[in-house]
Amino acid sequence: MVLGAAEAAVLAFDVGGTDLKAGLVDADGRVLGMRRVPTPLDPARPGEAILDRVAELARELAEEFPQAPARAAGVIVPGIVDSAAGIGIYSANLGWRDFPFTAEAERRLGLPVAFNHDVRSASAVEHRYGGSREFDDVVVMVVGTGIAAAVFSGGEAVTAGGFAGELGHALVPDPDRPGSTILEAVGSAGAIAKRYTAHSGTPVAGAREVLERARGGEALAARIWADAIDALAFSICQCVSIMGTEAIVIGGGLAEAGEELLAPLRARVDQMLDFQRRPVIIRAQLGQDAGLLGAAMNARTLLAPVPALTPGPAPAPEHAQAPQHASGPTGAAR
């Protein structure tokens, strides 16, 4: 017999702008000892500070779960990421430039480390196990304070050295003046609240409040909401026209609006397209822990089968198993 990838524990770390999530994914695919701590912010040594905290969390998990020693780790971060080189190229919010995450994380953890982009990793789990799993050409859009995306073509992630998927900075028509602006400035949850406040002079708590005002018949709120849908539809149609995208998955805070977002978005995309295929537009299914699950799935790709001490030929190794979550998927990863 062999001890395959699906039978080993891995560490998973999801570094966000506000919080750092950590967990140990055991041999049965269960997430153990999940922790959520503030992301360390150190302008002088931003990458090092984060990995120092990662190492502390790894030691805590090892002490708490000695029966499940980790054989690999996955670390995911925001910004522009070159996963093949193991480099965090740039993060505007957290402050690093060209930081060697893989090498520094491996030095601290003493384990092989899979380093990747946060949205791309969360999207890979969503694409593989969520509602878009039957499609090969998919864009996963995370629409929150800003907008980030992951692109899959022919079933494979398009990375372009870390520069693919920056849909938040794609140009869209500017609803306030002639010319263009970026999608994030109109279609994100943060932009909806900001634009409403700018046009009305009335501060709002967020996009949810703008939607509530639109439900109540307020014309300005309805227009701001419609502007966001137009901008999102424009970018979706660009993806369809350029890449032949079959499915669009919408995640992030704005997706909490459900069909109040998705139904008019589908209708607007249908109006904008001509002969092109109509993409399926669906809501993300795996929730806020998709990033942690993605980091664990990345880590499992590093695991090679280890022969047991019993004699005899070993069968071909099985594919890596995705981590389980209370509401998440199970199964073999490709």
Short mmCIF file of C-alpha atoms in Angstrom, two decimals:
data_model
loop_
_atom_site.label_atom_id
_atom_site.label_comp_id
_atom_site.label_asym_id
_atom_site.label_seq_id
_atom_site.Cartn_x
_atom_site.Cartn_y
_atom_site.Cartn_z
CA MET A 1 0.00 0.00 0.00
CA VAL A 2 0.99 3.66 -0.23
CA LEU A 3 0.34 6.69 1.87
CA GLY A 4 -1.16 8.89 -0.85
CA ALA A 5 -1.82 12.59 -1.02
CA ALA A 6 -5.39 12.11 0.18
CA GLU A 7 -4.08 10.45 3.38
CA ALA A 8 -1.81 13.27 4.61
CA ALA A 9 -2.51 16.49 6.51
CA VAL A 10 -1.72 19.92 5.08
CA LEU A 11 -1.64 23.44 6.47
CA ALA A 12 -3.67 26.20 4.80
CA PHE A 13 -3.22 29.96 5.19
CA ASP A 14 -5.45 32.60 3.56
CA VAL A 15 -3.92 36.07 3.94
CA GLY A 16 -6.43 38.88 3.51
CA GLY A 17 -6.25 42.63 3.82
CA THR A 18 -7.89 42.50 7.25
CA ASP A 19 -7.74 38.91 8.49
CA LEU A 20 -5.45 35.92 8.21
CA LYS A 21 -7.19 32.52 8.28
CA ALA A 22 -5.34 29.34 9.16
CA GLY A 23 -6.31 25.72 9.45
CA LEU A 24 -5.00 22.17 9.40
CA VAL A 25 -6.68 19.88 6.89
CA ASP A 26 -6.33 16.32 8.15
CA ALA A 27 -6.09 12.98 6.36
CA ASP A 28 -9.89 12.75 6.15
CA GLY A 29 -10.20 16.20 4.58
CA ARG A 30 -11.54 17.90 7.72
CA VAL A 31 -10.50 21.46 8.57
CA LEU A 32 -9.12 21.36 12.11
CA GLY A 33 -8.39 24.20 14.49
CA MET A 34 -9.44 26.99 12.17
CA ARG A 35 -8.10 30.34 13.34
CA ARG A 36 -8.90 33.86 12.21
CA VAL A 37 -6.50 36.56 13.39
CA PRO A 38 -5.75 40.15 12.31
CA THR A 39 -3.34 40.34 9.40
CA PRO A 40 -0.03 41.74 10.68
CA LEU A 41 0.76 45.13 9.16
CA ASP A 42 4.40 46.21 9.19
CA PRO A 43 5.35 48.77 6.51
CA ALA A 44 9.05 48.07 7.03
CA ARG A 45 8.79 44.30 6.55
CA PRO A 46 5.26 43.46 5.33
CA GLY A 47 5.91 40.00 3.92
CA GLU A 48 8.16 38.90 6.77
CA ALA A 49 5.64 40.00 9.42
CA ILE A 50 2.90 37.95 7.81
CA LEU A 51 5.03 34.83 7.50
CA ASP A 52 6.26 35.17 11.08
CA ARG A 53 2.61 35.02 12.17
CA VAL A 54 1.99 32.10 9.79
CA ALA A 55 4.83 30.20 11.45
CA GLU A 56 3.39 30.89 14.90
CA LEU A 57 -0.01 29.59 13.84
CA ALA A 58 1.60 26.50 12.32
CA ARG A 59 3.31 25.74 15.63
CA GLU A 60 0.02 26.18 17.51
CA LEU A 61 -1.78 23.80 15.18
CA ALA A 62 1.03 21.23 15.40
CA GLU A 63 0.84 21.29 19.20
CA GLU A 64 -2.95 21.06 19.22
CA PHE A 65 -3.15 18.21 16.68
CA PRO A 66 -0.02 16.05 17.07
CA GLN A 67 -1.89 13.11 15.56
CA ALA A 68 -2.07 14.90 12.17
CA PRO A 69 1.40 16.16 11.23
CA ALA A 70 1.38 18.39 8.16
CA ARG A 71 3.41 17.35 5.12
CA ALA A 72 2.87 20.50 3.03
CA ALA A 73 1.38 23.97 3.30
CA GLY A 74 -0.57 26.33 1.09
CA VAL A 75 -0.28 30.11 1.37
CA ILE A 76 -2.50 32.46 -0.64
CA VAL A 77 -2.30 36.26 -0.73
CA PRO A 78 -3.94 39.19 -2.56
CA GLY A 79 -2.30 41.47 -5.09
CA ILE A 80 -0.30 40.46 -8.15
CA VAL A 81 1.18 37.00 -7.68
CA ASP A 82 3.64 34.97 -9.75
CA SER A 83 2.91 31.56 -8.31
CA ALA A 84 5.39 29.73 -10.55
CA ALA A 85 8.26 31.91 -9.29
CA GLY A 86 6.89 32.00 -5.75
CA ILE A 87 6.89 35.80 -5.72
CA GLY A 88 4.36 38.29 -4.40
CA ILE A 89 4.93 40.92 -7.07
CA TYR A 90 2.86 43.73 -5.58
CA SER A 91 0.16 44.38 -3.00
CA ALA A 92 -1.21 47.89 -2.76
CA ASN A 93 -2.98 47.22 0.56
CA LEU A 94 -0.36 45.14 2.36
CA GLY A 95 2.74 46.81 0.98
CA TRP A 96 5.14 44.23 -0.42
CA ARG A 97 6.96 44.30 -3.74
CA ASP A 98 8.73 41.28 -5.24
CA PHE A 99 8.69 39.34 -1.98
CA PRO A 100 9.87 35.68 -2.19
CA PHE A 101 6.93 34.10 -0.38
CA THR A 102 7.61 30.47 -1.28
CA ALA A 103 11.25 30.48 -0.22
CA GLU A 104 10.62 32.44 2.99
CA ALA A 105 7.58 30.36 3.96
CA GLU A 106 9.45 27.09 3.37
CA ARG A 107 12.34 28.34 5.49
CA ARG A 108 10.01 29.15 8.38
CA LEU A 109 7.75 26.11 8.14
CA GLY A 110 10.22 23.43 7.12
CA LEU A 111 7.65 22.14 4.62
CA PRO A 112 7.07 22.39 0.88
CA VAL A 113 4.82 25.39 0.25
CA ALA A 114 2.35 26.04 -2.56
CA PHE A 115 2.03 29.80 -3.00
CA ASN A 116 -0.75 31.37 -5.04
CA HIS A 117 -3.26 34.19 -5.46
CA ASP A 118 -6.20 34.33 -3.05
CA VAL A 119 -9.01 34.90 -5.55
CA ARG A 120 -7.52 32.48 -8.08
CA SER A 121 -7.27 29.76 -5.43
CA ALA A 122 -10.76 30.32 -4.03
CA SER A 123 -12.10 30.42 -7.57
CA ALA A 124 -10.39 27.14 -8.45
CA VAL A 125 -12.29 25.43 -5.63
CA GLU A 126 -15.52 27.15 -6.68
CA HIS A 127 -14.98 26.18 -10.32
CA ARG A 128 -14.09 22.60 -9.50
CA TYR A 129 -16.78 21.86 -6.93
CA GLY A 130 -19.37 24.65 -7.24
CA GLY A 131 -22.06 25.47 -9.75
CA SER A 132 -19.70 26.01 -12.71
CA ARG A 133 -17.97 22.62 -12.47
CA GLU A 134 -19.59 21.34 -15.68
CA PHE A 135 -18.03 24.15 -17.75
CA ASP A 136 -14.49 24.60 -19.05
CA ASP A 137 -14.57 28.32 -19.89
CA VAL A 138 -15.44 30.22 -16.75
CA VAL A 139 -14.87 33.60 -15.11
CA VAL A 140 -15.28 33.84 -11.33
CA MET A 141 -15.84 37.43 -10.21
CA VAL A 142 -15.52 38.42 -6.55
CA VAL A 143 -17.46 41.66 -6.15
CA GLY A 144 -16.98 43.35 -2.81
CA THR A 145 -15.23 46.56 -1.79
CA GLY A 146 -13.32 46.08 -5.04
CA ILE A 147 -13.53 43.53 -7.85
CA ALA A 148 -11.16 40.67 -8.56
CA ALA A 149 -11.56 37.73 -10.89
CA ALA A 150 -10.12 34.42 -11.99
CA VAL A 151 -10.27 33.21 -15.57
CA PHE A 152 -10.45 29.58 -16.69
CA SER A 153 -10.04 28.62 -20.33
CA GLY A 154 -10.31 25.03 -21.50
CA GLY A 155 -10.57 24.01 -17.86
CA GLU A 156 -7.21 25.57 -16.96
CA ALA A 157 -6.53 28.74 -14.99
CA VAL A 158 -5.19 31.65 -17.03
CA THR A 159 -2.47 33.31 -14.92
CA ALA A 160 -0.25 35.35 -17.30
CA GLY A 161 2.46 35.65 -14.67
CA GLY A 162 -0.08 36.90 -12.13
CA PHE A 163 -1.56 39.68 -14.26
CA ALA A 164 -4.66 37.87 -15.56
CA GLY A 165 -8.07 38.48 -14.03
CA GLU A 166 -7.76 42.17 -13.15
CA LEU A 167 -11.35 42.82 -14.25
CA GLY A 168 -11.81 45.46 -11.59
CA HIS A 169 -9.48 47.69 -13.61
CA ALA A 170 -11.02 46.94 -17.01
CA LEU A 171 -12.52 50.01 -18.66
CA VAL A 172 -16.30 50.48 -18.80
CA PRO A 173 -18.46 53.45 -19.87
CA ASP A 174 -18.54 56.14 -17.19
CA PRO A 175 -22.16 56.83 -16.19
CA ASP A 176 -21.31 60.26 -14.72
CA ARG A 177 -19.41 61.89 -17.58
CA PRO A 178 -18.39 61.21 -21.18
CA GLY A 179 -15.62 58.69 -21.47
CA SER A 180 -14.52 55.62 -19.50
CA THR A 181 -13.72 54.60 -15.98
CA ILE A 182 -12.75 51.30 -14.38
CA LEU A 183 -15.32 48.65 -13.50
CA GLU A 184 -14.43 48.81 -9.82
CA ALA A 185 -15.42 52.50 -9.71
CA VAL A 186 -19.01 51.70 -10.75
CA GLY A 187 -19.81 48.02 -10.27
CA SER A 188 -18.31 47.14 -6.89
CA ALA A 189 -20.21 47.19 -3.61
CA GLY A 190 -17.90 49.94 -2.39
CA ALA A 191 -18.57 52.04 -5.49
CA ILE A 192 -22.35 51.67 -5.18
CA ALA A 193 -22.27 53.17 -1.69
CA LYS A 194 -19.72 55.83 -2.61
CA ARG A 195 -21.56 56.97 -5.75
CA TYR A 196 -24.88 57.13 -3.95
CA THR A 197 -23.37 59.30 -1.21
CA ALA A 198 -21.69 61.54 -3.77
CA HIS A 199 -24.90 62.07 -5.76
CA SER A 200 -27.31 62.38 -2.83
CA GLY A 201 -25.18 63.95 -0.13
CA THR A 202 -26.53 61.26 2.22
CA PRO A 203 -24.01 58.78 3.66
CA VAL A 204 -25.05 55.13 3.54
CA ALA A 205 -23.66 52.10 5.35
CA GLY A 206 -23.08 50.13 2.16
CA ALA A 207 -24.51 48.76 -1.06
CA ARG A 208 -27.17 46.86 0.88
CA GLU A 209 -28.69 50.15 2.03
CA VAL A 210 -28.71 51.49 -1.53
CA LEU A 211 -30.56 48.37 -2.64
CA GLU A 212 -33.07 48.79 0.19
CA ARG A 213 -33.70 52.37 -0.92
CA ALA A 214 -34.12 51.20 -4.51
CA ARG A 215 -36.67 48.61 -3.32
CA GLY A 216 -38.54 51.43 -1.66
CA GLY A 217 -38.90 53.26 -4.97
CA GLU A 218 -36.14 55.86 -4.64
CA ALA A 219 -35.14 56.84 -8.20
CA LEU A 220 -31.52 57.76 -7.44
CA ALA A 221 -30.84 54.51 -5.60
CA ALA A 222 -32.41 52.55 -8.45
CA ARG A 223 -30.22 54.37 -10.97
CA ILE A 224 -27.01 53.75 -8.99
CA TRP A 225 -27.92 50.05 -8.73
CA ALA A 226 -28.72 49.90 -12.46
CA ASP A 227 -25.41 51.63 -13.28
CA ALA A 228 -23.55 48.89 -11.38
CA ILE A 229 -25.43 46.18 -13.26
CA ASP A 230 -24.68 47.88 -16.60
CA ALA A 231 -20.97 48.04 -15.80
CA LEU A 232 -20.80 44.41 -14.68
CA ALA A 233 -22.76 43.33 -17.77
CA PHE A 234 -20.39 45.28 -20.03
CA SER A 235 -17.34 43.48 -18.64
CA ILE A 236 -19.08 40.10 -18.76
CA CYS A 237 -19.92 40.66 -22.43
CA GLN A 238 -16.29 41.54 -23.13
CA CYS A 239 -15.23 38.23 -21.57
CA VAL A 240 -17.80 36.34 -23.64
CA SER A 241 -16.74 38.06 -26.86
CA ILE A 242 -13.00 37.65 -26.31
CA MET A 243 -12.80 34.24 -24.62
CA GLY A 244 -16.14 32.57 -25.33
CA THR A 245 -16.89 32.36 -21.61
CA GLU A 246 -19.60 29.80 -20.83
CA ALA A 247 -20.28 30.58 -17.17
CA ILE A 248 -19.89 33.57 -14.88
CA VAL A 249 -19.76 32.96 -11.13
CA ILE A 250 -20.47 35.97 -8.92
CA GLY A 251 -19.11 35.91 -5.37
CA GLY A 252 -18.20 38.44 -2.73
CA GLY A 253 -20.41 40.74 -0.69
CA LEU A 254 -22.52 41.98 -3.58
CA ALA A 255 -23.57 38.40 -4.38
CA GLU A 256 -25.51 38.44 -1.09
CA ALA A 257 -28.20 40.35 -3.02
CA GLY A 258 -28.96 37.08 -4.82
CA GLU A 259 -31.50 37.26 -7.62
CA GLU A 260 -31.97 41.01 -7.10
CA LEU A 261 -28.51 41.27 -8.64
CA LEU A 262 -28.38 38.19 -10.85
CA ALA A 263 -31.77 38.41 -12.58
CA PRO A 264 -31.29 41.96 -13.97
CA LEU A 265 -27.64 41.15 -14.71
CA ARG A 266 -28.68 38.17 -16.86
CA ALA A 267 -31.25 40.30 -18.65
CA ARG A 268 -28.76 43.09 -19.36
CA VAL A 269 -26.12 40.69 -20.65
CA ASP A 270 -28.72 39.13 -22.94
CA GLN A 271 -29.59 42.59 -24.32
CA MET A 272 -25.96 43.51 -24.93
CA LEU A 273 -24.91 40.33 -26.70
CA ASP A 274 -25.67 39.62 -30.33
CA PHE A 275 -24.75 36.24 -31.87
CA GLN A 276 -22.47 35.20 -29.00
CA ARG A 277 -23.29 32.40 -26.59
CA ARG A 278 -25.26 33.43 -23.53
CA PRO A 279 -23.25 32.60 -20.44
CA VAL A 280 -24.79 30.97 -17.41
CA ILE A 281 -24.62 33.51 -14.57
CA ILE A 282 -24.72 31.98 -11.11
CA ARG A 283 -23.90 32.82 -7.52
CA ALA A 284 -20.83 31.35 -5.84
CA GLN A 285 -21.69 28.41 -3.60
CA LEU A 286 -18.74 27.81 -1.27
CA GLY A 287 -18.81 30.96 0.86
CA GLN A 288 -16.19 32.79 2.85
CA ASP A 289 -13.91 29.80 3.47
CA ALA A 290 -13.31 29.00 -0.20
CA GLY A 291 -9.89 30.66 0.01
CA LEU A 292 -8.77 28.43 2.87
CA LEU A 293 -10.02 25.37 1.01
CA GLY A 294 -8.17 26.58 -2.09
CA ALA A 295 -4.92 26.95 -0.16
CA ALA A 296 -5.30 23.40 1.13
CA MET A 297 -6.03 22.09 -2.36
CA ASN A 298 -2.88 23.84 -3.62
CA ALA A 299 -0.85 22.22 -0.86
CA ARG A 300 -2.10 18.76 -1.80
CA THR A 301 -0.63 19.13 -5.28
CA LEU A 302 2.82 19.01 -3.65
CA LEU A 303 2.32 15.66 -1.97
CA ALA A 304 3.94 12.60 -3.49
CA PRO A 305 2.99 9.10 -2.37
CA VAL A 306 5.24 7.69 0.34
CA PRO A 307 5.67 3.88 0.32
CA ALA A 308 4.64 2.07 3.48
CA LEU A 309 6.99 -0.46 5.10
CA THR A 310 5.05 -3.44 3.75
CA PRO A 311 6.52 -5.29 0.75
CA GLY A 312 4.88 -5.66 -2.64
CA PRO A 313 4.16 -3.45 -5.63
CA ALA A 314 2.37 -0.18 -4.99
CA PRO A 315 -0.70 0.80 -7.01
CA ALA A 316 -0.80 4.01 -9.02
CA PRO A 317 -1.27 7.00 -6.68
CA GLU A 318 -4.71 8.48 -6.38
CA HIS A 319 -5.45 12.10 -7.14
CA ALA A 320 -5.33 14.60 -4.30
CA GLN A 321 -8.50 14.96 -2.29
CA ALA A 322 -10.08 18.35 -1.74
CA PRO A 323 -10.64 19.43 1.87
CA GLN A 324 -14.07 19.07 3.37
CA HIS A 325 -15.93 21.88 5.03
CA ALA A 326 -19.18 21.92 6.95
CA SER A 327 -20.99 23.08 3.82
CA GLY A 328 -18.25 22.35 1.30
CA PRO A 329 -17.52 19.64 -1.24
CA THR A 330 -15.55 16.46 -1.18
CA GLY A 331 -14.06 14.43 -3.94
CA ALA A 332 -10.96 13.93 -5.99
CA ALA A 333 -9.16 16.95 -7.35
CA ARG A 334 -8.02 16.91 -10.96
#
